[in-house]
Amino acid sequence: MACDCSNVNKSIKCTVTQCKNHCDTADYCSLSAIQVGTHESNPTMVECTDCNSFQLKN
């Protein structure tokens, strides 16, 4: 199920089109807030961070 962009949050830019919260017609998230986390014990680069709000599209 794709996001219909009715709740697009222009404060959260996103280019991850595989996420069900991504607005299909623009590079924004539809959530009111996201949780950012890490998979590293000592993150030092952008690649060490994750959007923990990611949900795979069906």
mmCIF file of N, CA and C in Angstrom:
data_model
loop_
_atom_site.group_PDB
_atom_site.id
_atom_site.type_symbol
_atom_site.label_atom_id
_atom_site.label_comp_id
_atom_site.label_asym_id
_atom_site.label_seq_id
_atom_site.Cartn_x
_atom_site.Cartn_y
_atom_site.Cartn_z
ATOM 1 N N MET A 1 0.850 -1.191 0.000
ATOM 2 C CA MET A 1 0.000 0.000 0.000
ATOM 3 C C MET A 1 0.882 1.237 0.000
ATOM 4 N N ALA A 2 0.680 2.110 -0.927
ATOM 5 C CA ALA A 2 1.474 3.322 -1.057
ATOM 6 C C ALA A 2 0.844 4.473 -0.282
ATOM 7 N N CYS A 3 1.691 5.382 0.113
ATOM 8 C CA CYS A 3 1.220 6.591 0.799
ATOM 9 C C CYS A 3 0.491 7.474 -0.207
ATOM 10 N N ASP A 4 -0.637 8.006 0.164
ATOM 11 C CA ASP A 4 -1.396 8.868 -0.745
ATOM 12 C C ASP A 4 -0.999 10.338 -0.643
ATOM 13 N N CYS A 5 -0.069 10.656 0.209
ATOM 14 C CA CYS A 5 0.472 12.006 0.387
ATOM 15 C C CYS A 5 -0.515 12.989 1.010
ATOM 16 N N SER A 6 -1.614 12.524 1.522
ATOM 17 C CA SER A 6 -2.556 13.448 2.154
ATOM 18 C C SER A 6 -2.004 13.994 3.468
ATOM 19 N N ASN A 7 -1.053 13.289 4.068
ATOM 20 C CA ASN A 7 -0.450 13.733 5.323
ATOM 21 C C ASN A 7 1.032 14.035 5.154
ATOM 22 N N VAL A 8 1.433 14.481 3.978
ATOM 23 C CA VAL A 8 2.846 14.731 3.730
ATOM 24 C C VAL A 8 3.406 15.729 4.751
ATOM 25 N N ASN A 9 4.595 15.411 5.283
ATOM 26 C CA ASN A 9 5.251 16.262 6.263
ATOM 27 C C ASN A 9 6.449 16.914 5.575
ATOM 28 N N LYS A 10 6.329 18.163 5.208
ATOM 29 C CA LYS A 10 7.395 18.844 4.488
ATOM 30 C C LYS A 10 8.589 19.182 5.368
ATOM 31 N N SER A 11 8.522 18.821 6.646
ATOM 32 C CA SER A 11 9.673 18.981 7.533
ATOM 33 C C SER A 11 10.563 17.741 7.523
ATOM 34 N N ILE A 12 10.074 16.650 6.925
ATOM 35 C CA ILE A 12 10.853 15.409 6.857
ATOM 36 C C ILE A 12 11.046 15.029 5.397
ATOM 37 N N LYS A 13 12.209 15.354 4.861
ATOM 38 C CA LYS A 13 12.527 14.979 3.492
ATOM 39 C C LYS A 13 12.987 13.527 3.473
ATOM 40 N N CYS A 14 12.612 12.795 2.432
ATOM 41 C CA CYS A 14 12.962 11.383 2.346
ATOM 42 C C CYS A 14 13.010 10.948 0.886
ATOM 43 N N THR A 15 14.012 10.155 0.541
ATOM 44 C CA THR A 15 14.150 9.629 -0.814
ATOM 45 C C THR A 15 14.047 8.109 -0.853
ATOM 46 N N VAL A 16 13.636 7.494 0.248
ATOM 47 C CA VAL A 16 13.550 6.031 0.330
ATOM 48 C C VAL A 16 12.174 5.598 -0.179
ATOM 49 N N THR A 17 12.103 5.359 -1.466
ATOM 50 C CA THR A 17 10.823 5.044 -2.102
ATOM 51 C C THR A 17 10.287 3.671 -1.719
ATOM 52 N N GLN A 18 11.109 2.834 -1.117
ATOM 53 C CA GLN A 18 10.659 1.508 -0.676
ATOM 54 C C GLN A 18 9.892 1.554 0.651
ATOM 55 N N CYS A 19 9.890 2.698 1.316
ATOM 56 C CA CYS A 19 9.192 2.842 2.602
ATOM 57 C C CYS A 19 7.722 3.163 2.363
ATOM 58 N N LYS A 20 6.856 2.541 3.129
ATOM 59 C CA LYS A 20 5.423 2.796 2.949
ATOM 60 C C LYS A 20 5.012 4.187 3.406
ATOM 61 N N ASN A 21 5.866 4.884 4.145
ATOM 62 C CA ASN A 21 5.566 6.245 4.596
ATOM 63 C C ASN A 21 6.074 7.312 3.634
ATOM 64 N N HIS A 22 6.764 6.912 2.571
ATOM 65 C CA HIS A 22 7.279 7.853 1.571
ATOM 66 C C HIS A 22 6.130 8.338 0.699
ATOM 67 N N CYS A 23 6.096 9.637 0.450
ATOM 68 C CA CYS A 23 5.098 10.208 -0.443
ATOM 69 C C CYS A 23 5.509 9.876 -1.874
ATOM 70 N N ASP A 24 4.663 9.192 -2.598
ATOM 71 C CA ASP A 24 5.021 8.713 -3.927
ATOM 72 C C ASP A 24 5.203 9.807 -4.960
ATOM 73 N N THR A 25 4.647 10.969 -4.744
ATOM 74 C CA THR A 25 4.740 12.033 -5.738
ATOM 75 C C THR A 25 5.746 13.116 -5.371
ATOM 76 N N ALA A 26 6.362 13.010 -4.203
ATOM 77 C CA ALA A 26 7.368 13.979 -3.763
ATOM 78 C C ALA A 26 8.273 13.308 -2.739
ATOM 79 N N ASP A 27 9.478 13.836 -2.556
ATOM 80 C CA ASP A 27 10.437 13.222 -1.636
ATOM 81 C C ASP A 27 10.250 13.701 -0.202
ATOM 82 N N TYR A 28 9.116 13.298 0.378
ATOM 83 C CA TYR A 28 8.793 13.611 1.766
ATOM 84 C C TYR A 28 8.217 12.384 2.462
ATOM 85 N N CYS A 29 8.214 12.439 3.791
ATOM 86 C CA CYS A 29 7.634 11.398 4.627
ATOM 87 C C CYS A 29 6.225 11.824 5.032
ATOM 88 N N SER A 30 5.364 10.848 5.257
ATOM 89 C CA SER A 30 4.001 11.163 5.672
ATOM 90 C C SER A 30 3.806 11.080 7.191
ATOM 91 N N LEU A 31 4.841 10.675 7.931
ATOM 92 C CA LEU A 31 4.721 10.588 9.385
ATOM 93 C C LEU A 31 4.842 11.969 10.021
ATOM 94 N N SER A 32 4.266 12.145 11.206
ATOM 95 C CA SER A 32 4.392 13.424 11.910
ATOM 96 C C SER A 32 5.762 13.557 12.572
ATOM 97 N N ALA A 33 6.415 12.436 12.847
ATOM 98 C CA ALA A 33 7.753 12.419 13.431
ATOM 99 C C ALA A 33 8.396 11.085 13.077
ATOM 100 N N ILE A 34 9.718 11.049 13.053
ATOM 101 C CA ILE A 34 10.441 9.807 12.815
ATOM 102 C C ILE A 34 11.402 9.551 13.961
ATOM 103 N N GLN A 35 11.851 8.306 14.081
ATOM 104 C CA GLN A 35 12.855 7.931 15.073
ATOM 105 C C GLN A 35 14.142 7.604 14.328
ATOM 106 N N VAL A 36 15.211 8.326 14.626
ATOM 107 C CA VAL A 36 16.518 8.071 14.023
ATOM 108 C C VAL A 36 17.363 7.312 15.029
ATOM 109 N N GLY A 37 18.040 6.278 14.547
ATOM 110 C CA GLY A 37 18.874 5.473 15.431
ATOM 111 C C GLY A 37 20.171 5.099 14.733
ATOM 112 N N THR A 38 20.887 4.160 15.329
ATOM 113 C CA THR A 38 22.147 3.688 14.762
ATOM 114 C C THR A 38 22.281 2.192 14.973
ATOM 115 N N HIS A 39 23.076 1.572 14.119
ATOM 116 C CA HIS A 39 23.377 0.148 14.255
ATOM 117 C C HIS A 39 24.837 -0.045 14.668
ATOM 118 N N GLU A 40 25.495 1.031 15.027
ATOM 119 C CA GLU A 40 26.911 1.017 15.419
ATOM 120 C C GLU A 40 27.044 1.419 16.885
ATOM 121 N N SER A 41 28.085 0.925 17.538
ATOM 122 C CA SER A 41 28.323 1.325 18.930
ATOM 123 C C SER A 41 28.940 2.711 19.023
ATOM 124 N N ASN A 42 29.628 3.156 17.963
ATOM 125 C CA ASN A 42 30.243 4.475 17.939
ATOM 126 C C ASN A 42 30.067 5.067 16.540
ATOM 127 N N PRO A 43 28.876 5.584 16.219
ATOM 128 C CA PRO A 43 28.652 6.089 14.868
ATOM 129 C C PRO A 43 29.520 7.315 14.565
ATOM 130 N N THR A 44 30.173 7.281 13.396
ATOM 131 C CA THR A 44 31.045 8.386 13.008
ATOM 132 C C THR A 44 30.766 8.890 11.595
ATOM 133 N N MET A 45 29.870 8.216 10.873
ATOM 134 C CA MET A 45 29.550 8.606 9.497
ATOM 135 C C MET A 45 28.042 8.499 9.288
ATOM 136 N N VAL A 46 27.543 9.210 8.293
ATOM 137 C CA VAL A 46 26.112 9.199 7.999
ATOM 138 C C VAL A 46 25.616 7.770 7.721
ATOM 139 N N GLU A 47 26.466 6.938 7.157
ATOM 140 C CA GLU A 47 26.087 5.551 6.849
ATOM 141 C C GLU A 47 25.826 4.717 8.104
ATOM 142 N N CYS A 48 26.217 5.214 9.246
ATOM 143 C CA CYS A 48 26.011 4.497 10.513
ATOM 144 C C CYS A 48 24.637 4.764 11.121
ATOM 145 N N THR A 49 23.868 5.683 10.541
ATOM 146 C CA THR A 49 22.571 6.032 11.100
ATOM 147 C C THR A 49 21.438 5.395 10.314
ATOM 148 N N ASP A 50 20.293 5.223 10.955
ATOM 149 C CA ASP A 50 19.137 4.559 10.359
ATOM 150 C C ASP A 50 17.857 5.309 10.703
ATOM 151 N N CYS A 51 16.898 5.236 9.792
ATOM 152 C CA CYS A 51 15.554 5.690 10.115
ATOM 153 C C CYS A 51 14.822 4.488 10.715
ATOM 154 N N ASN A 52 14.628 4.506 12.010
ATOM 155 C CA ASN A 52 13.965 3.389 12.685
ATOM 156 C C ASN A 52 12.456 3.388 12.450
ATOM 157 N N SER A 53 11.941 4.399 11.769
ATOM 158 C CA SER A 53 10.523 4.458 11.433
ATOM 159 C C SER A 53 10.231 3.790 10.086
ATOM 160 N N PHE A 54 11.271 3.304 9.409
ATOM 161 C CA PHE A 54 11.117 2.662 8.099
ATOM 162 C C PHE A 54 10.193 1.454 8.187
ATOM 163 N N GLN A 55 9.263 1.382 7.235
ATOM 164 C CA GLN A 55 8.380 0.214 7.089
ATOM 165 C C GLN A 55 8.332 -0.114 5.602
ATOM 166 N N LEU A 56 8.654 -1.350 5.251
ATOM 167 C CA LEU A 56 8.691 -1.772 3.867
ATOM 168 C C LEU A 56 7.293 -1.736 3.266
ATOM 169 N N LYS A 57 7.188 -1.192 2.043
ATOM 170 C CA LYS A 57 5.909 -1.188 1.329
ATOM 171 C C LYS A 57 5.492 -2.619 1.038
ATOM 172 N N ASN A 58 4.203 -2.857 1.042
ATOM 173 C CA ASN A 58 3.689 -4.189 0.678
ATOM 174 C C ASN A 58 3.698 -4.363 -0.798
#
